[in-house]
XYZ file of C-alpha atoms in Angstrom:
627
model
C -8.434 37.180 5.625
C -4.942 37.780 4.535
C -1.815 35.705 6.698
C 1.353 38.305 6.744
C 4.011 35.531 7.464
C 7.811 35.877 6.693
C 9.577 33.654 4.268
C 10.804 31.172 6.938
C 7.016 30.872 7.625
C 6.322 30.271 4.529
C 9.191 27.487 3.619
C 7.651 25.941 6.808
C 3.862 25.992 5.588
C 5.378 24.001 2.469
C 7.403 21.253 4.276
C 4.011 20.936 6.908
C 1.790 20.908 3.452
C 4.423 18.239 1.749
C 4.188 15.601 4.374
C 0.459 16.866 4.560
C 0.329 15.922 1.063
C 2.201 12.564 1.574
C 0.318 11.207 4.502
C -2.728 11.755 2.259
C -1.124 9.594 -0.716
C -0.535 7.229 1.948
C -3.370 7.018 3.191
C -5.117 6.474 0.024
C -2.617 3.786 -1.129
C -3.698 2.061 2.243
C -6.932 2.704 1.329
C -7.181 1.501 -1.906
C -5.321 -1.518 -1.097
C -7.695 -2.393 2.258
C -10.585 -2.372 -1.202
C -8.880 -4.783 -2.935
C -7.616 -6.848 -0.545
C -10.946 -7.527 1.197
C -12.981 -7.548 -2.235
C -10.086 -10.644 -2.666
C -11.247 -12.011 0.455
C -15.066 -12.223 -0.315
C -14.042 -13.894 -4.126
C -12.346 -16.322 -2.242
C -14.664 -16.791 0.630
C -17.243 -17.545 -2.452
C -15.039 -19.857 -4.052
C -14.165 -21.478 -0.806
C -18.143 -22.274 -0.336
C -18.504 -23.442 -3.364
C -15.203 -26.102 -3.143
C -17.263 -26.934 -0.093
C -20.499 -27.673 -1.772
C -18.465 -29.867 -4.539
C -16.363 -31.655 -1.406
C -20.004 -31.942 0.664
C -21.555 -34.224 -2.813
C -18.339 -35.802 -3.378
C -18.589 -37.397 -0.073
C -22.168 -38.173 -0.219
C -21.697 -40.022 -3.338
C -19.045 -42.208 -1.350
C -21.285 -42.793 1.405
C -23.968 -43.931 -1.153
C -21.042 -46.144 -2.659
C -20.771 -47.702 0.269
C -23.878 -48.040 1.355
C -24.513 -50.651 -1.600
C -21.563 -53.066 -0.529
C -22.439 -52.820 3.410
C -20.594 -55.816 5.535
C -20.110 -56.011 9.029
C -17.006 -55.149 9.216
C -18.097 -51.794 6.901
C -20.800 -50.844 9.792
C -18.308 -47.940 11.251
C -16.654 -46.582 8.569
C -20.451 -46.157 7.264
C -21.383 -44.746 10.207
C -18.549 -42.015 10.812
C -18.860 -41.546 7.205
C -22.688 -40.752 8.278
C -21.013 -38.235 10.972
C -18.779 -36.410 8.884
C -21.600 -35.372 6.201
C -23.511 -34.144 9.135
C -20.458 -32.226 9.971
C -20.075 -30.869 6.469
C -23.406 -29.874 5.787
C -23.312 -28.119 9.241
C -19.946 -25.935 8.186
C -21.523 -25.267 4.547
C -24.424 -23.684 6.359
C -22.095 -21.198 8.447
C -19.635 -20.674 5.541
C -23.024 -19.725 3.637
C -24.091 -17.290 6.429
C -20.601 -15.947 6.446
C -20.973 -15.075 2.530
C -23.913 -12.843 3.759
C -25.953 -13.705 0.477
C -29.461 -14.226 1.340
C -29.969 -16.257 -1.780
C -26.508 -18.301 -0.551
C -27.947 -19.140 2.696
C -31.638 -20.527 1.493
C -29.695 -22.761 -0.579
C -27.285 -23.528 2.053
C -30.273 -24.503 4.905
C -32.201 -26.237 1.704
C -29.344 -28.587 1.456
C -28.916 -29.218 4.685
C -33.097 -29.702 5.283
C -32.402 -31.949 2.863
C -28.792 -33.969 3.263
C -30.468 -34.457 7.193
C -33.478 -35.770 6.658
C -31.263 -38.239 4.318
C -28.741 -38.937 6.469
C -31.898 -40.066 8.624
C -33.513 -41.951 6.236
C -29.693 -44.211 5.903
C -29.757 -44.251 9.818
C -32.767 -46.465 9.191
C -31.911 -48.440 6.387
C -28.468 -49.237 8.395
C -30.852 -50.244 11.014
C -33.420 -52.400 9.298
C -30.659 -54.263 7.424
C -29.092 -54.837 10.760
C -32.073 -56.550 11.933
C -32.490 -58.440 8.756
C -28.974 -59.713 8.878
C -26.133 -58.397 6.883
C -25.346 -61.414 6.244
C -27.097 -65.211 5.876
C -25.553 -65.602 9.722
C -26.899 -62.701 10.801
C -30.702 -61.369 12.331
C -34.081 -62.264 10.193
C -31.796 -63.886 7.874
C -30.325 -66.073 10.067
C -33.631 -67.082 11.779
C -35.449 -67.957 8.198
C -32.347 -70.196 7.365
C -32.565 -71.940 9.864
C -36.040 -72.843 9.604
C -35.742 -73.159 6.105
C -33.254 -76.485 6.951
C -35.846 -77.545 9.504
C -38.391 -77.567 6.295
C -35.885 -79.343 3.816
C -35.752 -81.833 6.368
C -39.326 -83.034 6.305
C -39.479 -85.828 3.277
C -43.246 -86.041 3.123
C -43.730 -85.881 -0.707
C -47.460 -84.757 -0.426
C -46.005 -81.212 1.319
C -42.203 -81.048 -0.201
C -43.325 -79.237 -3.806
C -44.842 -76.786 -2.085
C -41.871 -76.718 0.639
C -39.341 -76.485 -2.262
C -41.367 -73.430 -4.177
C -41.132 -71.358 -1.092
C -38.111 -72.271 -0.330
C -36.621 -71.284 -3.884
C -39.148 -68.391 -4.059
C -37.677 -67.218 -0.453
C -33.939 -67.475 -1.663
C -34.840 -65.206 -4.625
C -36.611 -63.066 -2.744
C -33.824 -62.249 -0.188
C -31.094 -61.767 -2.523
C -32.930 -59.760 -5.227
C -35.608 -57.940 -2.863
C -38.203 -58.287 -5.904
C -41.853 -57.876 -4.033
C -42.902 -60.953 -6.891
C -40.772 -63.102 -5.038
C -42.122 -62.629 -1.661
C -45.893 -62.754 -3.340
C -44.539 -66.229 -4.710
C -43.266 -67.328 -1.756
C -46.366 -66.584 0.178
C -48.559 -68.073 -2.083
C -46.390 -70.760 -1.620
C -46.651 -71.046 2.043
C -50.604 -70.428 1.935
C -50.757 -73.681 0.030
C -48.139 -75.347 2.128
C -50.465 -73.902 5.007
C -53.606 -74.943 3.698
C -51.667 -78.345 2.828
C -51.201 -78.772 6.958
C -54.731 -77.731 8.093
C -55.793 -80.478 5.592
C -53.932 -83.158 6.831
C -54.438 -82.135 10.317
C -50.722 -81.458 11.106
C -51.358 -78.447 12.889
C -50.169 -79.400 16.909
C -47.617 -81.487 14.973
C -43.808 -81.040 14.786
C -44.009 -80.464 11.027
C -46.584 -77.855 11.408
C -45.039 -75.842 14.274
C -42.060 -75.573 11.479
C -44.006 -74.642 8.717
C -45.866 -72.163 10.973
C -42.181 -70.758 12.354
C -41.337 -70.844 8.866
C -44.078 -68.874 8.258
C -43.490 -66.664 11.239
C -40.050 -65.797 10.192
C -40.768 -65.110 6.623
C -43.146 -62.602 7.459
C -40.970 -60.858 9.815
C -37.718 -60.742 7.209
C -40.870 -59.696 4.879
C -41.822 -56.736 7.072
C -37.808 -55.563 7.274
C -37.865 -55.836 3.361
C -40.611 -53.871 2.685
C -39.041 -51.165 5.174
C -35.409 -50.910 3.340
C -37.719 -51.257 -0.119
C -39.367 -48.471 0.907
C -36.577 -46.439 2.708
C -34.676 -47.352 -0.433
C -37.333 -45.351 -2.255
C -37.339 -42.395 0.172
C -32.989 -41.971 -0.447
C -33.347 -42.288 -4.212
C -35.862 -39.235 -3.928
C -34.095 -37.502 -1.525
C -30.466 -38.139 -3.124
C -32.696 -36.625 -6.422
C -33.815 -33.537 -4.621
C -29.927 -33.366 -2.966
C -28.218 -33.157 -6.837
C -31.046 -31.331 -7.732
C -30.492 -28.625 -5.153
C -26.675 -28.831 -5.535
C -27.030 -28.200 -8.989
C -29.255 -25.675 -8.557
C -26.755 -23.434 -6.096
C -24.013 -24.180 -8.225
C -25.615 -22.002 -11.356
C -26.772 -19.519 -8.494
C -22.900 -19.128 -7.364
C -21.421 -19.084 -11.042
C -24.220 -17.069 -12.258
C -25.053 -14.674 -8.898
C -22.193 -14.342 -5.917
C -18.481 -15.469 -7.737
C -19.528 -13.012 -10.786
C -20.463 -10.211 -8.194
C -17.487 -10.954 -6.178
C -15.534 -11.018 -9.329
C -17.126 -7.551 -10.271
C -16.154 -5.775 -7.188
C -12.517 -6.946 -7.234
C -12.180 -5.874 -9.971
C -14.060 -2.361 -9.502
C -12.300 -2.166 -5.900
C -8.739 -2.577 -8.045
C -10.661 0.194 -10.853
C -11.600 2.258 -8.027
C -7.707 1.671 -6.079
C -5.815 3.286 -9.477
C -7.937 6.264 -9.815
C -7.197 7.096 -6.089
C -3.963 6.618 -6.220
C -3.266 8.583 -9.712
C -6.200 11.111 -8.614
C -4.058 11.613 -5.329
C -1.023 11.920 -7.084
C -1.370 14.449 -9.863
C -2.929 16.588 -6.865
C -0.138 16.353 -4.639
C 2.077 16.754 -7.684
C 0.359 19.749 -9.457
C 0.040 21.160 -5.642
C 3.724 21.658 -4.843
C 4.908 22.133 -8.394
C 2.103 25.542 -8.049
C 3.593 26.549 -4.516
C 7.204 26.001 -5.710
C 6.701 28.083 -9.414
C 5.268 30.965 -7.221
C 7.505 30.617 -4.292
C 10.278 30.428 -6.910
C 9.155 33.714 -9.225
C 8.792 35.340 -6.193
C 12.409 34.821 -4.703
C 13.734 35.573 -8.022
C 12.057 38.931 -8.778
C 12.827 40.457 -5.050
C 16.265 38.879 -5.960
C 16.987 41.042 -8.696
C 15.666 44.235 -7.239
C 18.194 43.543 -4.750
C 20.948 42.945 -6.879
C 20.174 45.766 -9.167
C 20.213 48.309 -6.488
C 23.394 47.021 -4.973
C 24.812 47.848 -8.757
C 23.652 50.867 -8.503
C 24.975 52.045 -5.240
C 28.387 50.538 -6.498
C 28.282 53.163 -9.466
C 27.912 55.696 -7.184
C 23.942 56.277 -7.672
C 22.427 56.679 -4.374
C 18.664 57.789 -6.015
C 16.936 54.448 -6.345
C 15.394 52.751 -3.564
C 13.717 49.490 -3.062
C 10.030 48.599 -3.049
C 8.624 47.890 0.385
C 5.307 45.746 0.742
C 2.895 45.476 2.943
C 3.906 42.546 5.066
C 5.957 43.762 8.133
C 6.791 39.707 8.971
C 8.583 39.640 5.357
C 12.351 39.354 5.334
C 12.720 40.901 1.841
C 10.850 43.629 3.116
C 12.420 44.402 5.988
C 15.483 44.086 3.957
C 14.292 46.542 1.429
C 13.450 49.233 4.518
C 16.948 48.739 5.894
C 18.185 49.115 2.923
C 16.876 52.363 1.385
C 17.295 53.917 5.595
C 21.230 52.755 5.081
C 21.206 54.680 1.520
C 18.805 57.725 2.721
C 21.734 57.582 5.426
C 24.724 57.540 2.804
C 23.203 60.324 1.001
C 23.156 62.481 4.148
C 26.764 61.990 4.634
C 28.026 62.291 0.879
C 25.688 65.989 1.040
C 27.591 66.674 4.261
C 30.630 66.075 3.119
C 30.102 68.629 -0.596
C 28.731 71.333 1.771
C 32.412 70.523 4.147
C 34.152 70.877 1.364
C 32.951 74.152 -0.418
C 33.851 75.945 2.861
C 37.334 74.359 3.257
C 37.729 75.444 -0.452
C 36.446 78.800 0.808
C 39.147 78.411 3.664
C 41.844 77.402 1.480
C 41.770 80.482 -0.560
C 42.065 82.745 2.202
C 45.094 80.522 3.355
C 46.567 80.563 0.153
C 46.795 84.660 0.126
C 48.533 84.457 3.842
C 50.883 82.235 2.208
C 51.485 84.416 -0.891
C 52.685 86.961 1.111
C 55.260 84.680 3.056
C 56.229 83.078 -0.230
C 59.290 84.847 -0.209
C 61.105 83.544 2.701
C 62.522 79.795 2.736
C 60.858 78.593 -0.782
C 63.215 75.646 -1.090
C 62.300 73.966 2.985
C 58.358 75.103 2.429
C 58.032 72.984 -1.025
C 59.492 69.989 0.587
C 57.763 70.074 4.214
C 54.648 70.969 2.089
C 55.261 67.791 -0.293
C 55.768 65.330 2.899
C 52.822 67.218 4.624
C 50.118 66.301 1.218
C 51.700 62.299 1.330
C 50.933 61.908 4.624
C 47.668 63.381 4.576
C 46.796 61.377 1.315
C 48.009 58.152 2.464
C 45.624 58.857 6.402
C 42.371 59.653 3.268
C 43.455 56.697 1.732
C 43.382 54.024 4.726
C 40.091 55.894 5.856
C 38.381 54.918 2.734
C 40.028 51.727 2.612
C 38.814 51.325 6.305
C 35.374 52.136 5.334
C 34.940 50.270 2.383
C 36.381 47.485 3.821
C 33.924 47.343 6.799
C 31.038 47.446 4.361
C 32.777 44.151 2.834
C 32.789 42.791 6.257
C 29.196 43.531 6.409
C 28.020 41.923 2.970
C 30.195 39.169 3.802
C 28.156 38.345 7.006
C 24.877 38.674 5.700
C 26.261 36.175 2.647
C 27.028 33.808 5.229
C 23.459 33.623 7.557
C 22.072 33.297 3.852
C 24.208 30.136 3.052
C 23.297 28.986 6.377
C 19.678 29.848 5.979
C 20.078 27.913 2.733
C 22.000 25.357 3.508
C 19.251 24.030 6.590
C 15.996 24.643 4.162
C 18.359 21.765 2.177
C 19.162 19.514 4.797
C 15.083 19.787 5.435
C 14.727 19.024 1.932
C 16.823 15.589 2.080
C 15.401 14.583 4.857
C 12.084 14.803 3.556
C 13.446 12.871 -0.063
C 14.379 9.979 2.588
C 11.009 9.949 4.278
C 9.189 10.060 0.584
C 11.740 6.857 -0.531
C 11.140 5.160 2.432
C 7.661 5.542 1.727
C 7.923 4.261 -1.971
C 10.153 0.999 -0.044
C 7.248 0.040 2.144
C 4.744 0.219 -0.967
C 6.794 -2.014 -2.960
C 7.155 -4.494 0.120
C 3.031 -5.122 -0.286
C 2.948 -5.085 -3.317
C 5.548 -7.929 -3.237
C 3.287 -9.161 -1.255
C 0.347 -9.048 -3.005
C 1.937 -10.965 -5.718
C 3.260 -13.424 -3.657
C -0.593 -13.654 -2.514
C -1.665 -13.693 -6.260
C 0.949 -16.982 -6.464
C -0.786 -18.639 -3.628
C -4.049 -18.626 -5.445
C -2.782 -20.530 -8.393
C -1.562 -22.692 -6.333
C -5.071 -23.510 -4.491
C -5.992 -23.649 -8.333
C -3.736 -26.472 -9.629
C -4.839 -28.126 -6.382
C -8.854 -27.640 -7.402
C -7.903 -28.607 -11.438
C -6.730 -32.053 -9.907
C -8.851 -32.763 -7.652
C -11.727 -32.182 -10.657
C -9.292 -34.528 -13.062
C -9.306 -36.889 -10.505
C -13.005 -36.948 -9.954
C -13.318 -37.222 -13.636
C -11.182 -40.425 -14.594
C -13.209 -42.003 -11.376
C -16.668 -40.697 -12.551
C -14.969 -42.129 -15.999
C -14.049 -45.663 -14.019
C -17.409 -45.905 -12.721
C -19.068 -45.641 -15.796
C -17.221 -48.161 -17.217
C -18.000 -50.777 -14.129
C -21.617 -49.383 -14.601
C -21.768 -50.786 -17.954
C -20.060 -54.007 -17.403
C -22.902 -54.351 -14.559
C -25.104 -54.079 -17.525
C -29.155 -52.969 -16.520
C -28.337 -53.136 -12.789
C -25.484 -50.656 -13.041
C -27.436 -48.364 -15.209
C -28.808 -45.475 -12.931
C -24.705 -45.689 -11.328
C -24.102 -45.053 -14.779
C -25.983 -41.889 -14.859
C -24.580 -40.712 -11.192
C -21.249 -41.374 -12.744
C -22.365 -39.228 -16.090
C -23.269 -36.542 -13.710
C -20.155 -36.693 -11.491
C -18.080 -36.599 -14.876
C -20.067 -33.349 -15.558
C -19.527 -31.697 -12.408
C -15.878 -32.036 -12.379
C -15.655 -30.444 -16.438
C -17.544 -27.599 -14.715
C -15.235 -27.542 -12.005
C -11.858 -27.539 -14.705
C -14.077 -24.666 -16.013
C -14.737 -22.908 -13.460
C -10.770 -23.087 -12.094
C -9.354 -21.956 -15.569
C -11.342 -18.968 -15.510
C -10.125 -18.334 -11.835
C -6.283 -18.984 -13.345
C -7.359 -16.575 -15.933
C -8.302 -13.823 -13.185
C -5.452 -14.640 -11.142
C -3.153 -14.359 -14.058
C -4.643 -10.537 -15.246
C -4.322 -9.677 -11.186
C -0.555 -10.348 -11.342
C 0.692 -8.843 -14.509
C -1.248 -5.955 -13.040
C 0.742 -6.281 -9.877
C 3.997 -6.794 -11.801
C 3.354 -3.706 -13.674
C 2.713 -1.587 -10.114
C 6.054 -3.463 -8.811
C 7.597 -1.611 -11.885
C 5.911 1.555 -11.504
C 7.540 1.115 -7.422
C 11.068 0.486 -8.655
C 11.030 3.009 -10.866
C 9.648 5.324 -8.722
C 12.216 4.296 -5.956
C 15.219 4.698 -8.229
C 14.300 8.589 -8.899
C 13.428 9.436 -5.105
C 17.094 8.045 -4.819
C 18.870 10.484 -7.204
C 16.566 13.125 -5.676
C 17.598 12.467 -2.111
C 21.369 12.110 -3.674
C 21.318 15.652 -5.797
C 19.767 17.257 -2.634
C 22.536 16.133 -0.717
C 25.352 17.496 -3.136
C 23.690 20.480 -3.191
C 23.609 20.641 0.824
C 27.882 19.507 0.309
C 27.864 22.692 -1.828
C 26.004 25.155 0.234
C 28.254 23.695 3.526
C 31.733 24.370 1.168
C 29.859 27.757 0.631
C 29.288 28.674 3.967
C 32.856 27.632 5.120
C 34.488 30.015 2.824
C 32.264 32.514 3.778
C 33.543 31.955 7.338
C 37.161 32.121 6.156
C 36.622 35.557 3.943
C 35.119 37.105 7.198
C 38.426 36.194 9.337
C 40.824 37.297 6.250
C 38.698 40.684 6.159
C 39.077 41.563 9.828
C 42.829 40.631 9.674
C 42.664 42.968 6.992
C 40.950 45.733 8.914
C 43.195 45.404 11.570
C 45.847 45.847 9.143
C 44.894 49.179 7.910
C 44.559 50.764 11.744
C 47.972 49.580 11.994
C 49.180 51.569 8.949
C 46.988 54.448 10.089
C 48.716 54.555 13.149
C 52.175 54.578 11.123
C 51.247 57.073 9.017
C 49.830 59.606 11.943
C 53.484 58.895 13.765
C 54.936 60.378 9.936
C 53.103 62.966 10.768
C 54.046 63.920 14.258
C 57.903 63.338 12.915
C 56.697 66.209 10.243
C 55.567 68.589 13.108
C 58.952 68.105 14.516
C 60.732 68.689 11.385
C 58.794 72.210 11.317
C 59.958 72.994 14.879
C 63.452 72.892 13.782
C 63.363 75.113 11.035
C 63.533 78.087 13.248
C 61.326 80.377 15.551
C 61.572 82.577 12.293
C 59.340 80.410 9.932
C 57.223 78.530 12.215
C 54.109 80.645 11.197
C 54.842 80.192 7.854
C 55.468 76.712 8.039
C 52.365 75.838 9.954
C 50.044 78.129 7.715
C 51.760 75.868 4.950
C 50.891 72.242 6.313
C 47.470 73.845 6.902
C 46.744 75.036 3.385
C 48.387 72.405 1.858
C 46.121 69.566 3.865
C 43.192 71.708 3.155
C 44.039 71.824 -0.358
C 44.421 67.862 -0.041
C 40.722 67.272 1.849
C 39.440 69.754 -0.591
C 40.560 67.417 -3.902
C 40.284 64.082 -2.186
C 36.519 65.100 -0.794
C 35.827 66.353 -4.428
C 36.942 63.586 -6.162
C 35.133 61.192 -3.828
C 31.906 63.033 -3.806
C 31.882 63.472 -7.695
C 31.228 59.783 -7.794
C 28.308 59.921 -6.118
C 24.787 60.967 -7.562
C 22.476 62.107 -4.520
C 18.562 62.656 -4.830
């Protein structure tokens, strides 16, 4: 299905397909920048979680710290320190969730399985040492002290060894928690025990104390055994914790960050091909419409132009090519064009068949006059002379009249083409403003994407301190590990593994920096691509407007040329109507010469002005070359 649409059609179709073609870069800028701003988002989100996880141990291994110098007056910072790991663990499971990684979130909910039950298991051992005494005033402890005094009391020498052993064996026993001690010291008290049933002290005061003695030993016994073996059940579980931490951290490193890593950077992949895909479309688009729009004007141009040249010579045989569009302007200026020549031609062939009768006419005049020759010769030549000026001079201004319309007439349709022009330019600037506006707001985010980009190695630097920091502690505890000697060695190896953590985490950030740093030379370079780009919409939008300046200046002197050519119009009829009073003047001059000659003097002004059409329609209709 052909579309028969004129030219201002046409120049509409490819302003409607330019911003056509615009909106669609835009919207694939948008597009590609949406990609790589949320494929940012989820690299981030990763790295967040796994800041999280590293923040979630580094706080456990405080609360550990602190678990092994407990006081009294540590019970609630131990405890809210209990609270906030809850808390952590609880956000690392929705950050997981929020990561939607399936793998992510099993190691998220193992953690936490794990961090609760262990947060549990230090709920208890708070407990139990609570009831044992945190101190020698305090609980159990308290209670075997004091009937540890009542027993250094008694000076019975048959019963004080054996009151002495478990008394030293008991000391031992509650500051080192060694299970040989508490075997010593009840051996100790069975023989201090048997000791009493021997001597038949049983009822007495001195065996109710060894038998509270007794009594309290076992129960600050019973509490041992219970942090002993909730001691036991954190060292496993803080194993399985690390274990498990470790464990997600090579699943993040190895699995989520390098696939979040991967789709930034096939999302910013992806974002330049759109972009330069979208481009060299719109580009190779409108350069297509404009060559053909352009070879188009330029050929029906010329066949103008070259007809108008020959109508000028006087060649009224060529005509111009009509098409088949009835909506085209050039067509309907090429039919108006060969109907105003087809009508020319009529007239020129009217006026050679005119004039071959008045030269017919003039003949037979010019025998009349031959025979009145004779009389007045002298008054004849000169009324005949005056007769053929005037008549010359009334040809002349109705040529000049003629012509000069026809001028009038190019002139105007000159002008509604400069106007015609001048609007398809204003159109054209307008749109140049639009398209740099555009290019403005695209440099703005990418500005801000930089800006972004900035951030991030900021966050960085933050992360590389917080790991240095970590280190020179991990490095600090270490060093108090060894001073500690074989009691601080299995700190020394939390410390070894806390130094190792934060080198992965320097690692880690430096390849971050490294990302970051490749994300905004790459934005840098599109902020120079923008400015550039900017900087030639700008002399585009300027030319355009010069150009619109020049068709304006055009179109006002079109205006003026009109004005001078009807002043000049109306000059001629004035001289016309001087010239036809000549005339009259001559008519009266011919009345005067006497009743006698008035035949002869009105056949003359009537040969003569034949004689004058006759040469003045000749010469003008030898110029012209009819079909």
């Amino acid at each position: 299905m052909s579309f028969l649409l004129s030219w201002q059609q046409k120049f509409r179709a490819l302003i409607a397909l330019t911003l056509i073609s615009l909106m669609l870069m835009a919207a694939a800028s948008l597009w590609a920048s949406h990609s790589v701003s949320s494929a940012l988002q989820a690299r981030e989100r990763a790295a967040a979680y796994a800041s999280a996880s590293t923040e979630l141990m580094n706080h456990w291994w405080r609360q550990n710290a602190l678990r092994q110098q407990i006081t009294p007056d540590l019970q609630q910072a131990f405890n809210e320190g209990l609270g906030d790991l809850q808390e952590l663990v609880g956000q690392l499971l929705t950050q997981a969730q929020a990561l939607e990684d399936d793998a992510t979130v099993q190691h998220a909910q193992q953690i936490q399985t794990v961090l609760l039950e262990e947060l549990a298991q230090q709920r208890q051992w708070l407990n139990l040492n609570q009831a044992l005494g945190l101190t020698p005033f305090e609980g159990q402890r308290k209670a075997l002290s004091e009937k540890g005094k009542a027993l250094e009391a008694i000076s019975f020498d048959l019963i004080k060894p054996f009151i002495a052993g478990s008394l030293s064996s008991q000391r031992d026993y509650l500051s080192t928690f060694d299970p040989a001690f508490a075997q010593m010291t009840l051996t100790a008290i069975g023989k201090l025990q048997e000791q009493i049933t021997d001597l038949e002290w049983q009822d007495t005061p001195i065996g109710k104390n060894v038998q509270g003695y007794a009594q309290a030993f076992a129960d600050a016994n019973g509490s041992i055994e219970r942090i002993n073996a909730t001691n036991q059940r954190l060292r496993q579980l803080g194993e399985q914790l690390q274990t498990r931490i470790d464990e997600q951290a090579q699943a993040l490193q190895s699995g989520l960050l390098l696939r979040r890593t991967q789709e930034a950077e096939q999302a910013r992949l992806s974002a330049l091909w759109m972009m330069g895909l979208s481009f060299l479309a719109v580009a190779a688009l409108l350069c297509f419409t404009l060559l053909q729009a352009s070879r188009t004007l330029v050929s029906r141009l010329r066949n103008v132009i070259q007809l108008l040249s020959q109508v000028a010579s006087g060649d009224l045989t060529g005509k111009l090519p009509v098409g088949s569009n009835p909506n085209d302007e050039f067509n309907q200026l090429a039919d108006a064009a060969n109907r105003m020549i087809q009508g020319i031609g009529g007239i020129v062939a009217e006026v050679v068949r005119a004039n071959g009768e008045l030269g017919r006419l003039h003949n037979h005049l010019g025998d009349a006059m031959r025979q009145l020759g004779d009389n007045s010769t002298q008054v004849e030549m000169q009324t005949e002379q005056a007769a053929s000026a005037s008549h010359q001079i009334s040809a002349t201004l109705n040529d000049m009249a003629q012509r000069t319309a026809e001028v009038g007439s190019a002139t105007t349709s000159a002008y509604d083409a400069a106007r015609n022009g001048g609007e398809v330019i204003a159109a054209s600037v307008d749109s140049m403003s639009r398209l740099a506006q555009l290019i403005q707001d695209t440099h703005s985010q990418v500005d801000a994407l930089g800006q972004s980009s900035a951030r991030v190695n900021g966050i960085v630097d933050v992360i590389n301190s917080l790991a240095d920091q970590t280190n020179l502690l991990a490095l600090n505890a270490a060093i108090e590990a060894a001073r500690a000697g074989e009691a601080g060695r299995g700190f020394s190896v939390v410390a070894d593994e806390v130094r190792s953590l934060a080198q992965k985490t320097v690692a880690a950030t430096t390849d971050i920096s490294a990302i970051v740093g490749e994300f905004q030379q790459q934005t840098r370079h599109m902020h120079q691509l923008m400015s550039n780009g900017l900087n030639l919409a700008a002399d585009s939008e300027r030319h355009a407007a010069q150009v619109a300046d020049a068709i304006t200046s055009i179109t006002s002197a079109m205006e003026r040329l009109t004005g001078e050519m009807n002043q000049v119009v109306v000059a001629i009829e004035e001289v016309s109507t001087t010239t036809e009073d000549i005339a009259d003047k001559m008519e009266t001059i011919h009345v005067h010469t006497g009743q006698s000659k008035e035949l002869r003097h009105t056949l003359g002004d009537h040969t003569e002005g034949l004689s004058s059409q006759v040469d003045a329609l000749g010469r003008s209709a030898s110029q012209f070359r009819l079909a």
